[in-house]
Coordinates of C-alpha atoms and ligand atoms in Angstrom, one line a residue:
M1 CA -3.8 19.0 -6.5
R2 CA -5.3 15.6 -7.2
K3 CA -5.4 13.1 -4.4
P4 CA -3.1 10.1 -4.6
H5 CA -4.7 6.7 -5.1
I6 CA -4.3 3.7 -2.8
N7 CA -5.6 0.1 -2.9
I8 CA -6.9 -1.3 0.4
V9 CA -7.8 -5.0 0.9
V10 CA -10.1 -6.0 3.8
I11 CA -9.1 -9.4 5.2
G12 CA -9.9 -11.5 8.3
H13 CA -11.5 -14.6 9.6
Y14 CA -14.8 -15.7 8.2
D15 CA -17.7 -13.9 9.8
S16 CA -15.5 -11.3 11.5
G17 CA -17.5 -8.5 9.8
K18 CA -15.4 -7.5 6.8
S19 CA -18.3 -6.9 4.5
T20 CA -20.4 -5.2 7.2
T21 CA -17.6 -2.8 8.1
T22 CA -16.8 -2.0 4.5
G23 CA -20.5 -1.6 3.6
H24 CA -21.1 0.7 6.6
L25 CA -18.0 2.7 5.9
L26 CA -19.1 3.3 2.3
Y27 CA -22.6 4.3 3.5
Q28 CA -21.2 6.8 6.0
L29 CA -18.9 8.3 3.4
G30 CA -21.9 8.9 1.1
E31 CA -21.0 6.2 -1.5
V32 CA -24.2 4.2 -0.9
D33 CA -27.7 5.5 -0.9
K34 CA -30.0 5.1 2.1
Y35 CA -32.5 3.3 -0.1
V36 CA -30.0 0.5 -0.8
I37 CA -29.8 -0.3 2.9
E38 CA -33.6 -0.1 3.2
R39 CA -34.0 -2.4 0.2
N40 CA -31.5 -4.9 1.8
E41 CA -33.8 -4.9 4.9
E42 CA -36.7 -5.9 2.7
V43 CA -34.7 -8.6 1.0
A44 CA -33.7 -9.9 4.4
D45 CA -37.4 -10.3 5.3
E46 CA -38.0 -12.2 2.1
M47 CA -35.0 -14.5 2.7
E48 CA -36.3 -15.1 6.3
K49 CA -39.6 -16.4 4.9
E50 CA -37.9 -18.4 2.2
A51 CA -35.6 -20.1 4.8
S52 CA -38.5 -21.1 7.0
L53 CA -40.4 -22.5 4.0
E54 CA -37.3 -24.5 3.1
T55 CA -37.0 -26.0 6.6
D56 CA -40.7 -26.9 6.5
R57 CA -40.2 -28.7 3.3
L58 CA -37.1 -30.6 4.4
K59 CA -38.4 -31.4 7.9
G60 CA -35.8 -32.2 10.4
K61 CA -32.8 -31.9 8.0
A62 CA -30.2 -29.5 9.1
L63 CA -29.4 -26.9 6.5
D64 CA -26.3 -24.8 5.7
T65 CA -28.6 -21.8 6.0
D66 CA -30.0 -22.7 9.4
R67 CA -27.4 -20.8 11.3
L68 CA -28.8 -17.6 9.6
K69 CA -32.4 -17.9 10.7
G70 CA -33.5 -14.7 12.4
K71 CA -30.2 -13.1 11.3
Y72 CA -30.6 -12.1 7.7
A73 CA -31.3 -8.5 8.7
S74 CA -27.8 -8.4 10.3
F75 CA -26.4 -8.5 6.7
K76 CA -27.9 -5.3 5.5
Y77 CA -24.5 -3.6 5.3
A78 CA -22.6 -6.7 4.1
W79 CA -25.0 -7.0 1.1
V80 CA -23.8 -3.7 -0.2
L81 CA -20.8 -5.9 -1.3
D82 CA -22.2 -9.4 -1.3
K83 CA -24.4 -9.3 -4.4
L84 CA -24.3 -12.9 -5.5
R85 CA -27.4 -14.9 -4.5
Q86 CA -25.3 -17.7 -3.0
E87 CA -23.4 -15.1 -0.9
R88 CA -26.7 -13.8 0.5
K89 CA -28.3 -17.1 1.1
R90 CA -25.2 -18.5 2.9
G91 CA -24.2 -15.2 4.6
I92 CA -20.6 -15.4 3.3
T93 CA -18.5 -13.6 0.7
I94 CA -17.3 -15.8 -2.2
D95 CA -15.6 -13.6 -4.6
T96 CA -13.7 -10.3 -4.1
S97 CA -15.6 -7.1 -4.8
L98 CA -14.3 -3.6 -5.5
S99 CA -15.6 -0.3 -4.4
K100 CA -14.3 3.2 -4.2
F101 CA -14.4 6.0 -1.6
E102 CA -12.5 9.2 -0.8
T103 CA -11.0 10.4 2.4
R104 CA -9.4 13.8 3.1
R105 CA -6.1 12.6 1.8
Y106 CA -6.7 9.7 -0.6
V107 CA -8.9 8.2 -3.3
C108 CA -9.2 4.6 -2.2
T109 CA -10.1 1.4 -4.0
V110 CA -11.3 -1.1 -1.5
I111 CA -11.3 -4.9 -2.1
D112 CA -13.5 -6.9 0.2
A113 CA -12.0 -10.4 0.4
P114 CA -13.7 -13.6 1.4
G115 CA -12.7 -15.1 4.8
H116 CA -14.0 -18.6 4.2
R117 CA -11.3 -21.3 3.8
D118 CA -12.7 -22.6 0.5
Y119 CA -12.2 -19.2 -1.1
I120 CA -8.7 -18.4 0.1
K121 CA -7.5 -18.2 -3.5
N122 CA -9.8 -15.3 -4.1
M123 CA -8.5 -13.7 -0.9
I124 CA -4.9 -14.1 -2.1
T125 CA -5.6 -12.6 -5.4
G126 CA -7.2 -9.6 -3.7
T127 CA -4.3 -9.2 -1.3
S128 CA -1.7 -9.3 -4.0
Q129 CA -3.2 -6.1 -5.4
A130 CA -3.1 -4.0 -2.2
D131 CA -0.9 -1.3 -0.7
C132 CA -2.5 -1.6 2.7
A133 CA -4.6 -4.2 4.5
I134 CA -7.4 -3.7 7.0
L135 CA -7.6 -6.8 9.1
I136 CA -11.0 -7.2 10.8
I137 CA -10.9 -9.2 14.1
D138 CA -14.1 -10.4 15.9
A139 CA -13.5 -9.3 19.5
T140 CA -16.3 -11.4 21.0
F141 CA -15.7 -14.6 23.0
P142 CA -14.9 -17.3 21.8
A143 CA -14.7 -16.0 18.2
F144 CA -11.4 -14.3 18.7
E145 CA -9.8 -17.3 20.5
Y146 CA -11.1 -19.6 17.7
G147 CA -9.8 -17.4 14.9
L148 CA -6.4 -17.2 16.4
T149 CA -6.0 -20.9 17.3
V150 CA -7.7 -23.1 14.7
G151 CA -8.9 -20.3 12.4
L152 CA -7.2 -18.4 9.7
T153 CA -6.1 -15.2 11.5
R154 CA -2.5 -16.1 11.7
D155 CA -2.4 -17.3 8.1
H156 CA -3.9 -14.0 6.9
I157 CA -1.3 -12.0 8.7
M158 CA 1.5 -14.0 7.3
L159 CA 0.0 -14.0 3.7
A160 CA -0.4 -10.3 3.8
F161 CA 3.2 -9.7 4.8
T162 CA 4.6 -12.2 2.2
L163 CA 2.5 -10.7 -0.6
G164 CA 4.2 -7.4 0.2
V165 CA 1.4 -5.5 2.0
K166 CA 3.6 -3.6 4.4
Q167 CA 1.0 -1.4 6.1
M168 CA -1.7 -2.8 8.3
I169 CA -4.7 -1.4 10.1
C170 CA -6.1 -3.8 12.6
C171 CA -9.8 -3.2 13.4
I172 CA -11.0 -4.9 16.6
N173 CA -14.6 -5.3 15.6
K174 CA -18.0 -6.1 17.3
M175 CA -17.0 -4.0 20.4
D176 CA -20.7 -3.5 21.0
A177 CA -21.0 -7.3 21.7
T178 CA -18.0 -7.9 24.0
E179 CA -18.6 -8.9 27.6
P180 CA -19.0 -6.3 29.1
E181 CA -19.8 -4.2 26.1
Y182 CA -17.1 -1.9 24.8
S183 CA -14.6 -3.5 27.1
E184 CA -11.2 -1.7 27.1
T185 CA -9.6 -4.6 28.9
R186 CA -10.7 -7.0 26.2
F187 CA -9.4 -4.6 23.5
N188 CA -6.0 -4.3 25.1
W189 CA -5.7 -8.0 25.7
I190 CA -6.5 -8.8 22.0
A191 CA -4.2 -6.1 20.7
S192 CA -1.3 -7.5 22.8
K193 CA -2.0 -11.1 21.7
L194 CA -2.0 -10.1 18.0
S195 CA 1.1 -7.9 18.3
T196 CA 3.1 -11.1 18.8
F197 CA 1.9 -12.6 15.6
F198 CA 2.4 -9.4 13.6
W199 CA 5.9 -9.2 14.9
K200 CA 6.6 -12.9 14.0
A201 CA 5.3 -12.4 10.5
G202 CA 7.7 -9.5 10.0
Y203 CA 5.7 -6.3 10.8
N204 CA 7.2 -3.4 12.8
A205 CA 5.1 -1.6 15.4
N206 CA 5.2 1.6 13.3
E207 CA 3.5 -0.2 10.4
L208 CA 0.5 -1.2 12.5
S209 CA -2.4 0.5 14.1
F210 CA -5.2 -1.0 16.3
V211 CA -8.7 0.6 16.1
P212 CA -11.7 -0.5 18.2
I213 CA -14.9 -0.4 16.1
S214 CA -18.4 -1.6 15.7
G215 CA -18.9 -2.2 12.0
F216 CA -22.6 -2.9 12.4
K217 CA -23.4 0.1 14.5
G218 CA -20.9 2.3 12.6
E219 CA -18.8 3.3 15.6
N220 CA -15.3 4.7 15.2
L221 CA -15.5 4.3 11.4
T222 CA -15.7 8.0 10.4
E223 CA -16.5 9.5 13.7
R224 CA -15.4 8.9 17.3
S225 CA -17.9 7.0 19.3
S226 CA -18.8 8.1 22.8
N227 CA -18.8 4.3 23.8
L228 CA -15.2 4.1 22.9
K229 CA -14.0 7.3 24.6
W230 CA -11.3 5.4 26.4
N231 CA -9.4 4.9 23.2
S232 CA -7.1 7.8 22.2
G233 CA -6.2 6.5 18.8
A234 CA -7.6 7.4 15.4
T235 CA -10.9 6.3 13.8
L236 CA -10.7 3.9 10.8
V237 CA -10.7 6.8 8.4
G238 CA -8.2 8.6 10.5
A239 CA -5.9 5.6 10.3
I240 CA -6.4 5.4 6.5
N241 CA -5.3 9.0 6.3
M242 CA -2.1 8.1 8.2
I243 CA -1.0 5.5 5.6
E244 CA 2.2 6.3 3.9
N245 CA 1.7 7.1 0.2
P246 CA 3.4 4.2 -1.6
K247 CA 6.1 4.9 -4.1
R248 CA 5.3 3.7 -7.6
P249 CA 7.6 2.1 -10.2
L250 CA 6.7 4.4 -13.1
Y251 CA 9.8 4.1 -15.3
K252 CA 9.8 0.4 -15.8
P253 CA 8.3 -1.7 -18.6
L254 CA 4.6 -2.3 -18.3
R255 CA 3.3 -5.2 -16.3
L256 CA -0.5 -5.6 -15.6
P257 CA -1.5 -9.0 -14.3
I258 CA -5.1 -9.7 -15.3
H259 CA -7.5 -10.1 -12.4
D260 CA -10.7 -10.6 -14.5
V261 CA -12.0 -10.5 -18.1
Y262 CA -15.5 -9.5 -19.2
K263 CA -17.4 -9.2 -22.4
I264 CA -19.5 -6.1 -22.2
G265 CA -22.3 -5.4 -24.7
E266 CA -21.2 -3.1 -27.6
I267 CA -17.8 -2.4 -26.0
G268 CA -16.3 -5.8 -26.4
T269 CA -13.6 -7.4 -24.3
V270 CA -12.6 -5.7 -21.1
L271 CA -9.9 -6.8 -18.8
V272 CA -9.5 -5.6 -15.2
G273 CA -6.3 -5.5 -13.1
R274 CA -3.8 -3.4 -11.3
V275 CA -0.9 -1.7 -13.2
E276 CA 2.1 -3.0 -11.2
T277 CA 4.9 -1.3 -13.2
G278 CA 5.1 1.2 -16.1
V279 CA 2.1 2.8 -17.8
I280 CA -0.7 1.7 -20.1
K281 CA -2.6 4.0 -22.5
P282 CA -5.1 4.0 -25.3
G283 CA -3.4 3.3 -28.7
M284 CA -0.7 1.1 -27.2
E285 CA -0.1 -2.3 -28.6
V286 CA 0.1 -4.8 -25.7
T287 CA 1.4 -8.4 -25.6
F288 CA -0.2 -10.9 -23.2
G289 CA 2.3 -13.2 -21.6
P290 CA 2.7 -16.1 -21.5
I291 CA 0.7 -16.8 -24.7
G292 CA 2.2 -13.9 -26.8
L293 CA -1.1 -12.7 -28.1
R294 CA -1.1 -9.1 -29.2
A295 CA -3.9 -6.5 -29.2
E296 CA -4.5 -2.7 -29.3
V297 CA -5.7 -0.9 -26.2
K298 CA -8.8 1.1 -27.1
S299 CA -9.5 2.8 -23.8
V300 CA -8.5 2.7 -20.2
W301 CA -10.9 3.4 -17.4
L302 CA -10.6 4.1 -13.7
H303 CA -13.9 4.0 -11.8
N304 CA -15.9 5.0 -14.9
K305 CA -13.6 7.8 -15.9
A306 CA -11.6 7.5 -19.2
L307 CA -7.8 8.0 -18.7
H308 CA -5.1 9.2 -21.0
E309 CA -2.8 6.8 -19.2
A310 CA -2.9 4.6 -16.1
L311 CA -0.1 4.5 -13.6
P312 CA 1.3 1.9 -11.3
G313 CA -1.0 1.2 -8.4
Q314 CA -4.1 2.0 -10.3
Y315 CA -6.7 -0.7 -10.6
V316 CA -8.2 -0.2 -14.1
S317 CA -10.4 -1.6 -16.8
C318 CA -9.0 -1.7 -20.3
N319 CA -11.0 -2.3 -23.5
V320 CA -8.8 -4.3 -26.0
Q321 CA -9.6 -4.7 -29.7
N322 CA -9.8 -7.9 -31.7
V323 CA -9.4 -10.3 -28.7
D324 CA -12.0 -12.7 -27.7
V325 CA -12.9 -12.9 -24.0
K326 CA -12.1 -16.6 -24.1
D327 CA -8.5 -15.9 -25.2
L328 CA -7.6 -14.1 -22.0
K329 CA -7.5 -15.5 -18.4
R330 CA -6.8 -14.4 -14.9
G331 CA -3.1 -14.7 -14.4
Y332 CA -2.0 -13.5 -17.9
V333 CA 0.1 -10.4 -17.9
A334 CA -0.3 -7.4 -20.2
S335 CA 2.9 -5.7 -21.3
N336 CA 4.1 -3.2 -23.9
S337 CA 4.9 -5.0 -27.2
K338 CA 7.7 -2.5 -27.8
D339 CA 9.4 -2.5 -24.4
H340 CA 10.5 -5.8 -22.9
P341 CA 7.2 -7.7 -23.4
A342 CA 6.3 -10.3 -20.8
K343 CA 7.1 -13.9 -21.6
G344 CA 6.4 -17.3 -20.1
A345 CA 9.1 -18.8 -17.8
A346 CA 10.5 -22.2 -18.8
S347 CA 12.0 -22.4 -15.3
F348 CA 13.1 -20.1 -12.5
T349 CA 15.2 -20.2 -9.4
S350 CA 13.8 -19.1 -6.1
H351 CA 14.7 -18.5 -2.5
V352 CA 12.1 -20.6 -0.6
I353 CA 11.3 -20.8 3.1
I354 CA 9.3 -23.9 4.2
M355 CA 7.0 -22.9 7.0
N356 CA 4.2 -25.3 7.4
H357 CA 4.6 -28.7 5.9
P358 CA 4.4 -32.0 7.8
H359 CA 6.8 -34.0 5.5
H360 CA 10.2 -33.7 3.9
I361 CA 10.1 -31.8 0.6
K362 CA 12.1 -33.6 -2.1
E363 CA 12.8 -33.1 -5.8
G364 CA 9.7 -33.7 -7.9
Y365 CA 7.3 -32.1 -5.3
T366 CA 4.6 -30.3 -7.3
P367 CA 2.4 -28.0 -5.2
L368 CA 0.3 -24.9 -6.3
L369 CA 2.3 -21.7 -6.6
C370 CA 0.4 -18.4 -6.3
C371 CA 2.2 -15.4 -7.8
H372 CA 0.5 -12.0 -8.6
T373 CA -3.0 -13.1 -9.9
S374 CA -1.8 -16.5 -11.2
C375 CA -2.0 -19.9 -9.3
I376 CA -0.4 -22.8 -11.2
A377 CA 1.2 -26.1 -10.2
V378 CA 5.0 -25.9 -10.2
K379 CA 7.5 -28.7 -9.9
F380 CA 10.5 -28.4 -7.5
Q381 CA 12.9 -29.6 -10.2
K382 CA 16.2 -29.4 -8.3
L383 CA 17.1 -28.5 -4.7
L384 CA 20.2 -26.5 -5.3
T385 CA 21.2 -25.5 -1.7
K386 CA 20.0 -25.3 1.8
I387 CA 20.8 -21.9 3.4
D388 CA 20.7 -20.2 6.8
R389 CA 17.6 -18.1 7.0
S390 CA 19.2 -15.1 8.7
T391 CA 22.9 -15.1 7.5
L392 CA 22.1 -16.5 4.0
E393 CA 25.2 -18.7 4.4
V394 CA 25.1 -22.0 2.4
L395 CA 24.7 -24.9 4.8
E396 CA 24.5 -27.7 2.2
V397 CA 24.8 -28.1 -1.5
E398 CA 22.1 -30.3 -3.3
P399 CA 20.4 -31.3 -0.1
E400 CA 18.3 -34.4 -0.2
F401 CA 15.2 -32.6 1.3
L402 CA 14.0 -29.4 2.9
K403 CA 11.8 -29.5 5.9
N404 CA 9.9 -27.0 8.1
G405 CA 11.9 -24.0 9.0
D406 CA 14.5 -24.6 6.3
A407 CA 15.3 -22.2 3.6
G408 CA 16.9 -23.0 0.3
M409 CA 17.5 -22.2 -3.4
V410 CA 15.2 -24.3 -5.6
Q411 CA 15.0 -24.6 -9.4
M412 CA 11.3 -24.7 -10.3
V413 CA 9.4 -25.6 -13.5
P414 CA 5.7 -24.6 -14.0
I415 CA 3.6 -27.3 -15.5
K416 CA 1.7 -24.8 -17.6
P417 CA 3.1 -21.6 -19.1
M418 CA 3.2 -18.8 -16.5
V419 CA 4.7 -15.3 -16.3
V420 CA 7.0 -14.6 -13.3
E421 CA 9.8 -12.1 -13.0
N422 CA 12.9 -11.5 -11.0
F423 CA 12.0 -10.0 -7.6
S424 CA 14.6 -7.3 -7.8
E425 CA 13.3 -6.0 -11.2
Y426 CA 9.5 -6.4 -10.7
P427 CA 8.8 -7.1 -7.0
P428 CA 5.1 -7.8 -7.3
L429 CA 5.7 -10.5 -10.0
G430 CA 8.6 -12.0 -8.1
R431 CA 7.2 -13.1 -4.8
F432 CA 4.9 -16.0 -4.3
I433 CA 3.3 -18.4 -1.8
V434 CA 3.1 -22.2 -2.1
R435 CA -0.2 -23.9 -1.3
D436 CA -0.8 -27.5 -0.5
L437 CA -3.0 -29.5 1.9
G438 CA -5.3 -26.6 2.1
R439 CA -2.8 -24.2 3.6
T440 CA 0.3 -22.1 2.9
V441 CA 3.3 -24.4 3.2
A442 CA 6.0 -22.1 1.9
V443 CA 6.8 -18.6 0.7
G444 CA 9.5 -17.4 -1.7
V445 CA 11.1 -14.8 -3.9
I446 CA 12.4 -15.3 -7.4
K447 CA 16.1 -14.7 -8.1
S448 CA 16.4 -15.5 -11.8
V449 CA 14.1 -16.6 -14.6
D450 CA 14.8 -18.6 -17.7
K451 CA 12.3 -17.4 -20.3
S452 CA 11.1 -19.7 -23.0
Ligands
GTP1 P1 -17.1 -13.5 5.1 O1 -17.0 -12.6 4.0 O2 -18.0 -14.6 4.8 O3 -15.7 -14.0 5.5 O4 -17.7 -12.7 6.4 P2 -17.5 -11.2 6.8 O5 -16.2 -11.1 7.6 O6 -17.6 -10.3 5.6 O7 -18.7 -10.9 7.8 P3 -20.1 -10.2 7.6 O8 -19.8 -8.7 7.3 O9 -20.8 -11.0 6.5 O10 -20.8 -10.3 9.0 C1 -21.0 -11.6 9.6 C2 -22.0 -11.4 10.8 O11 -21.4 -10.6 11.8 C3 -23.2 -10.6 10.4 O12 -24.3 -11.3 11.0 C4 -23.0 -9.3 10.9 O13 -24.2 -8.5 11.2 C5 -22.2 -9.5 12.2 N1 -21.4 -8.3 12.5 C6 -20.6 -7.6 11.8 N2 -20.1 -6.5 12.4 C7 -20.6 -6.5 13.6 C8 -20.5 -5.7 14.8 O14 -19.8 -4.7 14.8 N3 -21.2 -6.0 15.9 C9 -22.1 -7.1 15.9 N4 -22.7 -7.3 17.0 N5 -22.2 -7.9 14.8 C10 -21.5 -7.6 13.7
MG2 MG1 -17.7 -10.8 3.6

C-alpha cells in the first residue's frame, strides 16, 4: 500500500535551530548527499574570509553580519535549506522552502519557515498549509527565556492553533549546549512552562509531544542518543510516525490557493500550492478566483512525479496553459470551472476575537487580514454584535467598539478582490488572523460570504 502524505511546518523563534534540525534530519534520512554538507563547510570558510575583509574595509563600523564571525561553519546543515545569498550572509531564513522525506509510515513534505519578525508573513503562509507543526525551542539560557517573554514563541503557538494545525511536536533543541549539558531538569522545566501556553492557545495534552534533541549534533532525530537516555519518549521521527493521519475533504469542489507562481523554460507557467479540497487533474479547466481567469491544466506534479490527479493535502506544482506568469499571484485560488468556481467576496461576516490590541476597535478599522495564502487589507465595515466568548450569547447589538478579550460578529469588506469561504464549507479558506502594529491582533472564522 502507498504511504499517506502529510505536510509538516517547522516553526519557532529566530535562531532556535529550525533549518539546522531540518537539514540534519534530511541528511540522516538519506535525502541529502554527504558532499552537500562538505561543500557547505567550504562555503563557510569563504564567507568567513569575506566577512573579515568587509570589516577591514569598514573599520570600526558594526555590521549586521558581525555576530556571525567564526560561526559560519555552524550553518552547514541550515544551508541545505537556506539557499539565498542573503540568507547565508545574514544567517537567517527569509522565505519558506520545501523538502521531502519518508518515514516508516508517511511521505512528508516539510516546510522550513522563517523565525525572524520581518518575515512573519512567510511563516504564516507556510503554516496555513500544514497538518502538523514541529516547534523548535532553543533550550539554552537565556535564549528560551527571551523567546517566551519578548520573543515570538507564544505568537507562534497561537498562530499555529488558529491556522488549524492541531497536532504539534515540540522539540527542545540545543540540549548539547544547556548548563549542565543534556540537562534533564532544564528539559522538564521548559516543557512544563510551555505546556501552559499550549493549553491557553487551545491544544490538548494528547495533541502534543516534547522531544529533547540536538539538531546540530543530530541527536534524537532518527536514533536515540545515549546522552539523552533519561528521556523515555520517542525520537523526532518516532513522534512524526505517531501523528494521526488527517482526514481529507475529497468530495468537495476544488480549492487550491496559490502559494507561488514560476515561469519555467520550455514548460511555461507553473503554479505551486496545496490542494485544500476536491481534486485537480490534467485536462481540467480551472478558474482562478477572484479574477475569473480560466485556463487548462496541462500536468500536475508531486515531487517530480506526474500525477493523474492530486488530492487534498498534497502540495503540488501545476503547469497551466495560455496564462502568463504575471497574471497569477500568491493568494489567488484555483477551482474547477464546472463545479462551484471560486469567486471574489464583496463582503463577509466573521466571528472575531480581539486578542492583542492596545486600542478600541471601531467601524472603519482597516488592518491586514491573512487567510489561506492571501494577505489583504480588510475594512471592519459594521460591528454587528458583541458576544460572550464561551456561551456565544449576544451581549450587545451594534456595539460602539470591541476591545481586547472581546468577541463579536463583524461585517468586513476587503479593499481588493479576495477569495474567502464559509468556514463550515471550506475550513482552510474560512479562518484568518488579523495583523496590525507588527503583531497578530485578532483571529476569526467566516460565517457567511456575499460573493460579487
Ligand atoms: P531562522 O530561520 O533565521 O529563524 O533561524 P533557524 O531557527 O533556522 O536557526 P538555524 O538553523 O539557522 O541555526 C541558528 C544557529 O543555532 C546556528 O549557528 C546553528 O549552528 C545553531 N544551532 C542549531 N541547532 C543547534 C544545536 O542543536 N546545538 C547547538 N549548540 N547549536 C545549534
Ligand atoms: Mg532557518
